[in-house]
Coordinates of C-alpha atoms and ligand atoms in Angstrom, one line a residue:
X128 CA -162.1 -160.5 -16.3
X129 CA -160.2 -157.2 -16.4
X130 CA -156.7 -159.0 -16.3
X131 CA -158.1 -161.8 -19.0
X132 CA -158.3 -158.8 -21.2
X133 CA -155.2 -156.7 -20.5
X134 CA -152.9 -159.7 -20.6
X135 CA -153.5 -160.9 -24.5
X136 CA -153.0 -157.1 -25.7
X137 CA -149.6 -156.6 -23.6
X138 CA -148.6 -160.2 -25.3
X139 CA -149.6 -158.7 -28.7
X140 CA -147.9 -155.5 -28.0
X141 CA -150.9 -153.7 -28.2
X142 CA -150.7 -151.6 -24.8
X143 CA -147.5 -149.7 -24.2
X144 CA -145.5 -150.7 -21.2
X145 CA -145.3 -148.4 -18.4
X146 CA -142.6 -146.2 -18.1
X147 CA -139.3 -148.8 -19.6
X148 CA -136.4 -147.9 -18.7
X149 CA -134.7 -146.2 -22.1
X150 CA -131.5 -148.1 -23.9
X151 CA -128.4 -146.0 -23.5
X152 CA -127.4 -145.1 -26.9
X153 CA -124.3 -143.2 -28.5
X154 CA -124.7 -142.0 -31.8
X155 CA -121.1 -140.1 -33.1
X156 CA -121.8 -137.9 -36.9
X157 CA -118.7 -138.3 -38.7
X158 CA -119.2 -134.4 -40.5
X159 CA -115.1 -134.5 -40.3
X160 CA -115.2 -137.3 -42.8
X161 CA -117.7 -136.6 -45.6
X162 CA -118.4 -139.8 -47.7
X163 CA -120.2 -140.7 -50.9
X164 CA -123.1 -139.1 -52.6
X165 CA -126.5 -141.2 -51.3
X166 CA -127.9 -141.9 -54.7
X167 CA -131.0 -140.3 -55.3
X168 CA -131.7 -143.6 -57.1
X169 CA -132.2 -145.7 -53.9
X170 CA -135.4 -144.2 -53.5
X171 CA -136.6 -145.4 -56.8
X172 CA -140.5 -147.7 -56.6
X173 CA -141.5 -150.0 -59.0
X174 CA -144.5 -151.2 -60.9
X175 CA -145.5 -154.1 -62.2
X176 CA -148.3 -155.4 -64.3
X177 CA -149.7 -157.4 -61.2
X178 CA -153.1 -156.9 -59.2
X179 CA -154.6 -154.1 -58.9
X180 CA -151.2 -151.7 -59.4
X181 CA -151.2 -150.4 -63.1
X182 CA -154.9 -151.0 -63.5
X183 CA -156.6 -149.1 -60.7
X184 CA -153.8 -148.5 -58.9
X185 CA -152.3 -146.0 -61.4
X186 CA -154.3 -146.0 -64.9
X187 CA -158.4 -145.8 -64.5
X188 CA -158.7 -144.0 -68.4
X189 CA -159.6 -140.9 -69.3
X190 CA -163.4 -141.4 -69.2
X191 CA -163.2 -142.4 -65.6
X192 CA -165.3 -140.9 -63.1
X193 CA -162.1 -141.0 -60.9
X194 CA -160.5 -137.7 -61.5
X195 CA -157.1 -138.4 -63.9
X196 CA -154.8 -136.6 -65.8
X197 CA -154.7 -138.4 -69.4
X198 CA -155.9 -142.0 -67.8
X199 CA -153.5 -141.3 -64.8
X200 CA -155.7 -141.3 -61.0
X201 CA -155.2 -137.4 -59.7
X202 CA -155.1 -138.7 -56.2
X203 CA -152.7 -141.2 -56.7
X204 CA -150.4 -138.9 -58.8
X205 CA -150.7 -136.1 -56.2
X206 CA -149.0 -138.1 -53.3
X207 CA -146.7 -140.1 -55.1
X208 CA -145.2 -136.7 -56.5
X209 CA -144.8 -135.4 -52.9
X210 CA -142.1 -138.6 -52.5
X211 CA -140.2 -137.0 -55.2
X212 CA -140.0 -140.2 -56.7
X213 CA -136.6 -140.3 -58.4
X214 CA -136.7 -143.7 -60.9
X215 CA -139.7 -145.6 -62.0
X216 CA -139.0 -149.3 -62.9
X217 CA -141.6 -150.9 -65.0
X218 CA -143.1 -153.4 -66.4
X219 CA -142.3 -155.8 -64.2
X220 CA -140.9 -158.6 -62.5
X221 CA -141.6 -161.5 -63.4
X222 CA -144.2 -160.2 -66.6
X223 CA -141.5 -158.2 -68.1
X224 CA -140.0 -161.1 -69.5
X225 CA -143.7 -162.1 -71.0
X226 CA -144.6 -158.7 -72.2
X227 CA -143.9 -157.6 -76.3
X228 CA -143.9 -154.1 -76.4
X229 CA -146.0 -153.8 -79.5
X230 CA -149.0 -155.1 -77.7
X231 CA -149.4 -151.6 -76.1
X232 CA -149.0 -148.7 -78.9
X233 CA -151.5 -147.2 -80.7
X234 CA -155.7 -147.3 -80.4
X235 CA -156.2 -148.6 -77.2
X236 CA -159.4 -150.0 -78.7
X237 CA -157.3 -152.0 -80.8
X238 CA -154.8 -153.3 -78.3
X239 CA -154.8 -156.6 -77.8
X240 CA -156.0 -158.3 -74.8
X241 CA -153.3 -160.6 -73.6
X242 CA -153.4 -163.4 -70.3
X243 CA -151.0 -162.2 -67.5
X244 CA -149.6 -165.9 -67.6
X245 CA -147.4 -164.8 -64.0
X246 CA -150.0 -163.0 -61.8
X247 CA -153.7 -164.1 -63.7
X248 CA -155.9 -162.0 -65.6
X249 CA -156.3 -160.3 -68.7
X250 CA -154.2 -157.3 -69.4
X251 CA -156.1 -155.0 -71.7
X252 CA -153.0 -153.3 -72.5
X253 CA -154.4 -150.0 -72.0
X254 CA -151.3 -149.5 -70.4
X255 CA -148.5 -149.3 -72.4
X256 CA -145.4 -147.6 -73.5
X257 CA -146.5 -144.1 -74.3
X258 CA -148.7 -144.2 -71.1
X259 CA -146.0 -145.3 -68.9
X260 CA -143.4 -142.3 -70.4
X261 CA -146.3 -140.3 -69.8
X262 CA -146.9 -141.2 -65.9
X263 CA -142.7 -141.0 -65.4
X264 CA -143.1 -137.2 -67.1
X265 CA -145.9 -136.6 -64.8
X266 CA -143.9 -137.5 -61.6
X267 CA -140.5 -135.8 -62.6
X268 CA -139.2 -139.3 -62.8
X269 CA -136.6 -141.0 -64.9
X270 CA -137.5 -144.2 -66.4
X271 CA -136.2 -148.0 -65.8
X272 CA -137.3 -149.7 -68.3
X273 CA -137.2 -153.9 -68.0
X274 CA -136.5 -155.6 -71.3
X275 CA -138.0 -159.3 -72.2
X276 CA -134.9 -161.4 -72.5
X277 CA -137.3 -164.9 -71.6
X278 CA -139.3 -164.8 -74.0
X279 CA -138.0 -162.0 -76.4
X280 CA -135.8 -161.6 -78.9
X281 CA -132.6 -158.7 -79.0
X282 CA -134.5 -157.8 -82.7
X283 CA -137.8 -156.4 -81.0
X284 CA -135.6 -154.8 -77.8
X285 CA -133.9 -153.0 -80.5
X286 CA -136.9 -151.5 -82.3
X287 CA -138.7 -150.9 -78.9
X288 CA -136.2 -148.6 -77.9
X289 CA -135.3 -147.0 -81.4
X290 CA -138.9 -146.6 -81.3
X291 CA -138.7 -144.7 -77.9
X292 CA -135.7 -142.4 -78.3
X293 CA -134.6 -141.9 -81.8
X294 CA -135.2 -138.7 -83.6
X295 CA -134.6 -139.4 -86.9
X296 CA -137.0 -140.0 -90.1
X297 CA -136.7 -144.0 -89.7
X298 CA -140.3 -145.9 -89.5
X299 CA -140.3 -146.6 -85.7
X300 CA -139.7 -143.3 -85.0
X301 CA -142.2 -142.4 -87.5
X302 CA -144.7 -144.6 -86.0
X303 CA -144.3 -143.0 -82.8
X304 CA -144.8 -139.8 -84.1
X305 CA -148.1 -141.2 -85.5
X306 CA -148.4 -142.2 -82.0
X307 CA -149.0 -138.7 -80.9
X308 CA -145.1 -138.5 -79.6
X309 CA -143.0 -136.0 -81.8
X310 CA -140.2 -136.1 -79.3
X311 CA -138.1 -138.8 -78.3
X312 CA -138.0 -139.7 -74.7
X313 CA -134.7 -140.3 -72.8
X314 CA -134.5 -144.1 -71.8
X315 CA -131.7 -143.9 -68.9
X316 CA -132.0 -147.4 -67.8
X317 CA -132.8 -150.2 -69.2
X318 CA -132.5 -154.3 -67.7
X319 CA -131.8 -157.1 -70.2
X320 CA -134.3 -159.7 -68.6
X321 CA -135.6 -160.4 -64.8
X322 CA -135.0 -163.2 -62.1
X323 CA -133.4 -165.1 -65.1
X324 CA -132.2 -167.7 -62.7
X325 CA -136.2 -168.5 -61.8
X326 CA -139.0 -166.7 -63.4
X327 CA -137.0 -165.1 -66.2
X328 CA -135.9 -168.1 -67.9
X329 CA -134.4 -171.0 -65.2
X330 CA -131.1 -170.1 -66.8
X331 CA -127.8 -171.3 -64.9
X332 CA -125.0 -167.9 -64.2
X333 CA -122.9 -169.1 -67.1
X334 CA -125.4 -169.0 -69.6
X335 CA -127.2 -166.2 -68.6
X336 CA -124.1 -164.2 -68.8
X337 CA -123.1 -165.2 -72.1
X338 CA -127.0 -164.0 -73.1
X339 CA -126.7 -160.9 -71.4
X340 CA -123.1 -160.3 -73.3
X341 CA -124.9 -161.0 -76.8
X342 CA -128.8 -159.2 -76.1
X343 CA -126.7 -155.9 -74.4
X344 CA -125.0 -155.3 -78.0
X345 CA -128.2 -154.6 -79.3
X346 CA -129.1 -152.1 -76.3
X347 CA -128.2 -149.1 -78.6
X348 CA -128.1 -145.3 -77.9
X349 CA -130.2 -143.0 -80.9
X350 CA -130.0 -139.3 -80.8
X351 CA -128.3 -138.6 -77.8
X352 CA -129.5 -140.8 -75.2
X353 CA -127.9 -142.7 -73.2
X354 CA -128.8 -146.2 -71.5
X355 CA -127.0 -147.7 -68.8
X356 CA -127.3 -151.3 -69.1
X357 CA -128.3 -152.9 -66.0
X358 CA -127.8 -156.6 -66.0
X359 CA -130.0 -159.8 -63.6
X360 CA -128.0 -160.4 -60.6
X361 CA -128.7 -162.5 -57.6
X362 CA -131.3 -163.2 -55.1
X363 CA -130.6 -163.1 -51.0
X364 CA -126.8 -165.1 -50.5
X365 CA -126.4 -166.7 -54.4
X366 CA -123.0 -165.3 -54.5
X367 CA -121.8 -168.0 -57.5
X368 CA -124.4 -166.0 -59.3
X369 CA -122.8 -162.6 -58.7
X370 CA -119.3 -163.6 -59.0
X371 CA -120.1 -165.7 -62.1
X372 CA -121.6 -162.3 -63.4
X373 CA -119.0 -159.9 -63.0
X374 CA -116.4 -162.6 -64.0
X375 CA -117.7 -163.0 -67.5
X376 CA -119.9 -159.9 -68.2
X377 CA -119.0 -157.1 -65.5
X378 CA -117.6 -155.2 -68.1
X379 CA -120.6 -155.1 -70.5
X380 CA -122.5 -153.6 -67.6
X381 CA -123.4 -150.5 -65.2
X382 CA -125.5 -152.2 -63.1
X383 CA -125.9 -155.6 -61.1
X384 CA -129.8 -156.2 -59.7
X385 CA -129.9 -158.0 -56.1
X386 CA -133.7 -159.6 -55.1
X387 CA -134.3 -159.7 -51.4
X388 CA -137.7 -159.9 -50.0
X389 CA -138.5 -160.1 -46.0
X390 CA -140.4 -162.4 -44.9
X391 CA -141.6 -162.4 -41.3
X392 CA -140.8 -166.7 -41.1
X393 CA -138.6 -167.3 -44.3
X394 CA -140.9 -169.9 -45.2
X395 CA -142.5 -169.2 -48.9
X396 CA -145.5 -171.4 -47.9
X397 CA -146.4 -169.8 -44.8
X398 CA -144.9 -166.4 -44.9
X399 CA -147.1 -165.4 -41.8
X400 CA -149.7 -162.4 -41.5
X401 CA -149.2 -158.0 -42.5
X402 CA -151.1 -157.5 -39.6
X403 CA -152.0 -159.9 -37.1
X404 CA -149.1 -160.2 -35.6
X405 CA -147.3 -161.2 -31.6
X406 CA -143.7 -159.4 -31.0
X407 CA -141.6 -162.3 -32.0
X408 CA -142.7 -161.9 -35.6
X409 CA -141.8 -158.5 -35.4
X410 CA -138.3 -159.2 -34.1
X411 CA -138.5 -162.2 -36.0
X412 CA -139.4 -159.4 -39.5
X413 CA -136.5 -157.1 -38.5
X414 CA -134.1 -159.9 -37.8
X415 CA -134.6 -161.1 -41.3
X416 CA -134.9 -157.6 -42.8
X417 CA -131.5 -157.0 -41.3
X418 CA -129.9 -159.6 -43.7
X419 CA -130.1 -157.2 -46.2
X420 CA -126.9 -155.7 -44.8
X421 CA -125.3 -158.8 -44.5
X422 CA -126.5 -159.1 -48.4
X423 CA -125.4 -155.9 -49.8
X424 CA -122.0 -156.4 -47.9
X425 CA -121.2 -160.0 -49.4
X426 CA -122.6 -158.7 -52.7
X427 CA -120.3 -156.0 -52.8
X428 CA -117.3 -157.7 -51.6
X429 CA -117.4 -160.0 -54.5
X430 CA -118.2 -156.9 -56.9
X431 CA -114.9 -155.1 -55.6
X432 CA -112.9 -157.8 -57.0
X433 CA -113.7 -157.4 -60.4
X434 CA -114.4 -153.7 -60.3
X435 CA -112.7 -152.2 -57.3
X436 CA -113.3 -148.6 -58.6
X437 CA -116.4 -149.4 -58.2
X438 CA -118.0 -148.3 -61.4
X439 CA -121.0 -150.7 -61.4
X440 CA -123.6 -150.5 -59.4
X441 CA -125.6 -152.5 -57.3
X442 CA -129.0 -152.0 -58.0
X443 CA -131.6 -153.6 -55.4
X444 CA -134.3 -153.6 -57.7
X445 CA -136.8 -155.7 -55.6
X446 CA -136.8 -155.4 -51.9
X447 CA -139.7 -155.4 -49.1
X448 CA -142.3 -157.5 -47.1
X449 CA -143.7 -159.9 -48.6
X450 CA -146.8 -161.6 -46.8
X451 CA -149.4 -163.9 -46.8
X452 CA -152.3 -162.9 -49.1
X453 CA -155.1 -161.0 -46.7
X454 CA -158.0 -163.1 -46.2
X455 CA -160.8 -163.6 -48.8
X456 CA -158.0 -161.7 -51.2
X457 CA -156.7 -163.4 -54.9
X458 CA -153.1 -164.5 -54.2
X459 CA -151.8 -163.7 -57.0
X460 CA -152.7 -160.0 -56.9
X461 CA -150.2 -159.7 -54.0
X462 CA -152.3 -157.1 -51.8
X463 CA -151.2 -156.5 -48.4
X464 CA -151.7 -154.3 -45.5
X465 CA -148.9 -152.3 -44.4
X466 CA -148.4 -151.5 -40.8
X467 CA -146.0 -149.9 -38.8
X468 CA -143.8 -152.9 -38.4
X469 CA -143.2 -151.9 -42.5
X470 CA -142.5 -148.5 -41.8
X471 CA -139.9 -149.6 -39.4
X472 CA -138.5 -152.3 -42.1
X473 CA -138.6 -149.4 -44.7
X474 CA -136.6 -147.2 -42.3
X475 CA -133.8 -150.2 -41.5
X476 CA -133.1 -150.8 -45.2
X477 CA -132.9 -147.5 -46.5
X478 CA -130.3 -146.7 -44.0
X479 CA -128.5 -149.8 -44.8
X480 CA -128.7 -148.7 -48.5
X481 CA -127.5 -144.9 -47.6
X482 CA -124.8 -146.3 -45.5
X483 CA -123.7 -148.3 -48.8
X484 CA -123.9 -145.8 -51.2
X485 CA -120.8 -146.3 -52.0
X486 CA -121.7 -149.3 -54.6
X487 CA -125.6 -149.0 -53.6
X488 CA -126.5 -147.0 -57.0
X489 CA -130.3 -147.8 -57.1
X490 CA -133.1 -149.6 -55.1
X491 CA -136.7 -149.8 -55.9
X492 CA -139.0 -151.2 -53.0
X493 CA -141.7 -153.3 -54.5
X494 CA -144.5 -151.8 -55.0
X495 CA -145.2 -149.0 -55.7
X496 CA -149.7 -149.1 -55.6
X497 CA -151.4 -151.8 -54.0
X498 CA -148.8 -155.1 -54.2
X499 CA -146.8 -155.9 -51.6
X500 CA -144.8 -153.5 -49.3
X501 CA -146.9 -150.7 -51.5
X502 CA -146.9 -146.7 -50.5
X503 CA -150.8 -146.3 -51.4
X504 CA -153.9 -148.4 -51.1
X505 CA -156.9 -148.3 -53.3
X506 CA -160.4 -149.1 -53.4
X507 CA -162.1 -147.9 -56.1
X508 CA -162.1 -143.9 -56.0
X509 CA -160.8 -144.1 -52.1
X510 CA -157.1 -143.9 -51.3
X511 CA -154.9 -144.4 -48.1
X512 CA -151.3 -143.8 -47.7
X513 CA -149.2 -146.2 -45.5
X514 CA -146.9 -146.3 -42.9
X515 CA -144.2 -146.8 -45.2
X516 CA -145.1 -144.2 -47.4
X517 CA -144.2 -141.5 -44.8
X518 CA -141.3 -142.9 -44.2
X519 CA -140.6 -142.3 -48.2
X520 CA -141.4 -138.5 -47.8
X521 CA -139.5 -138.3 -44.4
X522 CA -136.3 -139.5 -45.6
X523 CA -136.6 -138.0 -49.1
X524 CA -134.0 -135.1 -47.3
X525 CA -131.5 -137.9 -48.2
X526 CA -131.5 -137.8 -52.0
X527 CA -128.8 -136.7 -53.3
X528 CA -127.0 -135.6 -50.2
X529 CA -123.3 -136.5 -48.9
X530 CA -123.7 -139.1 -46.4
X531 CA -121.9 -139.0 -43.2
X532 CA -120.6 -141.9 -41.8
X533 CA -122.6 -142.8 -38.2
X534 CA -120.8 -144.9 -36.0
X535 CA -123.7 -146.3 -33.2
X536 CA -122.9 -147.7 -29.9
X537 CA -126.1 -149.4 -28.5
X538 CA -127.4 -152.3 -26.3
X539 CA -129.1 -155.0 -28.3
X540 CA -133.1 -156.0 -28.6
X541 CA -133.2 -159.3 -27.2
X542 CA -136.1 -161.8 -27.6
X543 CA -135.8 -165.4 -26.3
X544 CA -132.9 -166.3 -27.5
X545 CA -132.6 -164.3 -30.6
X546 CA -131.1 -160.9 -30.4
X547 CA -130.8 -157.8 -33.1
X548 CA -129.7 -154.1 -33.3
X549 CA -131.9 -151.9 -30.8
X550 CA -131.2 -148.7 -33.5
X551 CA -130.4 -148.1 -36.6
X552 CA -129.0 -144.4 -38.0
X553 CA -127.9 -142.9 -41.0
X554 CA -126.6 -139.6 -41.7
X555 CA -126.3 -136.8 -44.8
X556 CA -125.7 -132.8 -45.5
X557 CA -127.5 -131.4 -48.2
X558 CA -126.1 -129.1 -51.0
X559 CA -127.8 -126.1 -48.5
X560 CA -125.6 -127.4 -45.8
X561 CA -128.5 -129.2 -43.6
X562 CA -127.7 -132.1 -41.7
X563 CA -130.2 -134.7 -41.5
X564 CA -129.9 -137.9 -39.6
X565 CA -132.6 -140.8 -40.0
X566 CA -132.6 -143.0 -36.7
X567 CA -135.0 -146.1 -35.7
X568 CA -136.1 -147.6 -32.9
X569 CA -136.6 -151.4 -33.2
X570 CA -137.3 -151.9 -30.2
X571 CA -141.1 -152.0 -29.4
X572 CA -141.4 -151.5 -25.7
X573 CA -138.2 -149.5 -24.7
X574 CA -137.4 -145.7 -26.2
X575 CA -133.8 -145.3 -26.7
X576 CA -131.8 -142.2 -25.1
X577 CA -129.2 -141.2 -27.8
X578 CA -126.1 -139.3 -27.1
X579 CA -125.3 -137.5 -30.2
X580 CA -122.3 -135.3 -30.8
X581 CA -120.9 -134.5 -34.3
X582 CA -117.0 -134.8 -35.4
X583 CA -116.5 -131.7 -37.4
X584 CA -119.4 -129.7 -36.8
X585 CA -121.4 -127.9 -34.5
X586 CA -125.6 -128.3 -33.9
X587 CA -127.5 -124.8 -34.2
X588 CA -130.7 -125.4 -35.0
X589 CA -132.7 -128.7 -34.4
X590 CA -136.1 -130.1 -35.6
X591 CA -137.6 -133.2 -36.7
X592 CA -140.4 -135.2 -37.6
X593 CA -141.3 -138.5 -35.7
X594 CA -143.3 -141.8 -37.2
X595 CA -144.6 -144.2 -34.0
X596 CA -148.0 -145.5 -32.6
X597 CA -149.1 -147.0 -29.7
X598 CA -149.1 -150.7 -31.5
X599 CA -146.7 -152.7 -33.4
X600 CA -149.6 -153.4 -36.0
X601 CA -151.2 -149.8 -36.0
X602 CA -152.3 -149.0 -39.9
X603 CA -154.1 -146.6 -42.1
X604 CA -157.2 -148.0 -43.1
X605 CA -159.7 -146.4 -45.6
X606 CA -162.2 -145.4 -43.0
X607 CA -159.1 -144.7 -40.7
X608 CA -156.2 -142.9 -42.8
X609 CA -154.6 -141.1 -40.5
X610 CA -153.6 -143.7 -37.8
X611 CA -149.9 -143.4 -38.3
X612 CA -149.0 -140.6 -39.8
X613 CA -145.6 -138.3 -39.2
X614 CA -146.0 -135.5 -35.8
X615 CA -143.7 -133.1 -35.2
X616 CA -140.7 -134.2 -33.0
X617 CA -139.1 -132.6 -30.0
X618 CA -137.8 -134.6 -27.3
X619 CA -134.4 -133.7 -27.5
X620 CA -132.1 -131.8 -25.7
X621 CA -129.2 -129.7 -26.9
X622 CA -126.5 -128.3 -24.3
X623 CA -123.9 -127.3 -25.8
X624 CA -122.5 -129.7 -28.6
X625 CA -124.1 -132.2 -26.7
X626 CA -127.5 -133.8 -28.2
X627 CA -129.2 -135.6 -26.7
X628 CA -132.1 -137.6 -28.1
X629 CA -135.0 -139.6 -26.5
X630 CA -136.4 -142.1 -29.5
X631 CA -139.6 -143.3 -29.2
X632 CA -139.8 -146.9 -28.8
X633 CA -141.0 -148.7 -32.6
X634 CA -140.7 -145.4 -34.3
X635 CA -139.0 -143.7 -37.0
X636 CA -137.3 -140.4 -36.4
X637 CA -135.9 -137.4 -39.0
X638 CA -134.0 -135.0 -37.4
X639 CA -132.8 -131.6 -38.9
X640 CA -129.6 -130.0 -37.5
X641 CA -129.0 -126.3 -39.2
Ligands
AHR280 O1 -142.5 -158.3 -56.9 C1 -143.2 -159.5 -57.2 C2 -142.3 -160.5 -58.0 O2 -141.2 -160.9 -57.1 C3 -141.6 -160.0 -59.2 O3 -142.4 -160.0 -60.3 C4 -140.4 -160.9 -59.3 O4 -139.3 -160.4 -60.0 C5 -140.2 -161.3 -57.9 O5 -140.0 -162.7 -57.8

């Protein structure tokens, strides 16, 4: 009876193994051969009209019981503001190329109530322009605005942002002054449309690129500000799409989007569970999250030929898990639990984007409050944080630093017949001069013993921060927020120059070398 229940909670990972042997790891930190800036910008979140993000999620009104700033939940704002979140991207997705500005200025009482025709429901519109500006002030972040090329025209795109950031005595800007906005905001991105190969408009590269060519014109800077113009790029490995892109339009543009979302079995129909989960779908998760690199590096490639000083970005404005709906849940609200197994996948891919910074301008992990791979969970007045979000506050040292280039020497995780990366690293010095190096663990029953030494430097002081629990599918839940949560970190040694760190197995570790 005893063995009938140890044996299902080994299979599901759910008891550590005894004392596995660690993987033998080398980790060299290039600090002889400083690289490109990590863009703050890869840390950028996104939020969508969709579930229970804007409304709930973010905006409860001013007469809530829920304590808010001007409509905006306290709680929500007060850990969000802790990621140092750097870009906002709003309104959506797929709704952005459905929504018409207008709908959400002035009297919210006389807003009108519109269907959400790509995620269900009624959007009140509460929510709107000066609301959003409002939230972005609040966190300190810039804003990424998501024009309506689908169903829009380049007539109301031009208004909406004369309307936003010009300061002169023209009607828009008058009627955002009647608004209650004297001042212009600064707009410092803004995308011409969304998925316009799917959701955006089933448009084919060649056309959209002559539409993004003619709708861009009309993108104009008032008073100062200045937009970059980020245009719809590909999904996963459509490369005509990118090529096609920067062949006809790569001038016109400072950005490029890329779309890649993991799922644990590729399979849109059955995507597979957040949380119940064995430990071949969570090599099976990291194996596909680990495409991104293979993504980013095809991506790029093709962007290099057109633009080899590498002047436009690429922008991966949608990435993260993507699940089956939770049981009993609306499926089109895209609410899912987040587990470990996420915080890990956040880890991976904000490495891989560090390590690309080089062309890797902006990425914005979708999203931000209760959809998908979110940082927070609601319910009602209550609020958890997730795995991932630590992982967001952990490697927030990154932003903004000068990566060093990592090169990793390690055994692989093999399962079956399918075998990935045992560790992933990346590495940065702040403007103070701190080292920090951001190192996971994919393996879930084996810690890995990393051999560190740094080209071009010397360690003094070392501390760090670790993210790991016991199982692969430990997660906060409202009556249990603190399952996974950050600890301080200390199983290293350091002889010398010599470092040597022991890496928990499934964990996430940020170290801090002075
Ligand atoms: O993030 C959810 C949806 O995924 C977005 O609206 C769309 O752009 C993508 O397909």
């Amino acid at each position: 009876m005893r063995n009938a229940l140890v044996l299902p909670a080994l299979v599901a990972g759910l008891l550590p193994l005894a004392a596995a042997e660690p993987i033998k790891a080398s980790l060299v930190l290039r600090a002889d051969r400083p690289a490109s800036v990590i863009n703050k910008n890869i840390y950028g979140h996104f939020a969508e009209h969709l579930g229970r993000l804007i409304y709930e999620g973010i905006w409860v009104g001013e007469n809530s019981p829920i304590p808010n700033t001007g409509g905006v939940r306290n709680d929500v704002l007060a850990a969000l503001k802790d990621l140092n979140i750097p870009v906002l991207r709003w309104p959506g997705g797929c709704f952005a190329d459905e929504y018409h500005w207008r709908d959400g200025i002035g009297p919210r009482d006389k807003r009108p109530r519109r269907p959400n025709a790509s995620w269900g429901g009624v959007d009140t519109n509460a929510f709107g322009t000066h609301e959003f500006l409002q939230l972005c002030e609040l966190l300190g972040a810039d804003p990424y605005i998501n024009g309506n090329l689908g169903s829009g025209t380049a007539q109301e795109t031009m208004d909406w942002i004369e309307y936003m950031t010009s300061d002169s005595d023209s009607t828009l800007a008058n009627l955002r002054r009647q608004n209650g906005r004297e001042k212009p905001w600064k707009i410092p991105y803004f995308a011409v449309g969304n998925e316009s190969w799917g959701c955006g408009g089933e448009m084919r590269p060649e056309y959209y690129a002559d539409e993004y060519r003619r709708y861009q014109t009309f993108v104009k800077n008032y008073s100062g500000n200045h937009i970059q113009k980020l245009a719809v790029g590909s999904h996963d490995d459509y490369y005509q799409w990118t090529d096609i892109l920067m062949e006809r339009a790569g001038k016109y543009m400072d950005g490029l989007s890329l779309h890649y979302y993991t799922l644990p079995t590729s399979n849109w129909n059955h995507k597979g569970s957040a949380t119940q989960f064995d430990e071949s779908a969570w090599h099976a998760t990291l194996a596909r999250t680990l495409r991104m690199e293979e993504f980013v590096t095809r991506h790029s490639e093709i962007m290099d030929k057109y633009d080899p000083n590498k002047r436009v970005g690429l922008m991966v404005d949608e990435w993260g898990t993507w699940y089956d709906a939770e049981p009993g849940r609306n499926m089109g609200a895209l609410y899912q639990q987040n587990t470990l197994r996420d915080a890990v996948v956040a880890g991976i891919n904000l490495n891989i984007f560090n390590e690309h910074s080089d062309r890797v301008k902006m990425a914005n992990i979708a999203q931000v409050v209760n959809v998908l791979q979110a940082m927070i969970l609601t319910d009602k007045e209550r609020m958890v944080l997730t795995p991932t979000y630590h992982v967001f506050r952990m490697y927030r040292v990154h932003q903004g630093a000068t990566r060093i280039p990592v090169e990793l020497t390690a055994s692989r995780y093999t399962l079956g017949d399918s075998s990935i990366p045992s560790v992933s690293a990346s590495a940065s010095r702040d403007s103070a001069g701190r080292v920090h190096v951001s190192i996971v663990n994919l393996d879930p029953n084996r810690p890995v013993e990393l051999a560190t030494t740094i080209a071009g430097g010397q360690f003094g002081n070392v501390s760090g921060e670790v993210l790991t629990a016991a199982a692969m599918n430990a997660m906060n839940t409202f009556d249990s927020p603190a399952a996974v949560k950050p600890a301080p970190f200390s199983a290293f040694k350091l002889a010398g120059s010599d470092l040597t760190v022991t890496v928990p197995s499934k964990s996430v570790v940020v170290l801090e070398l002075k």
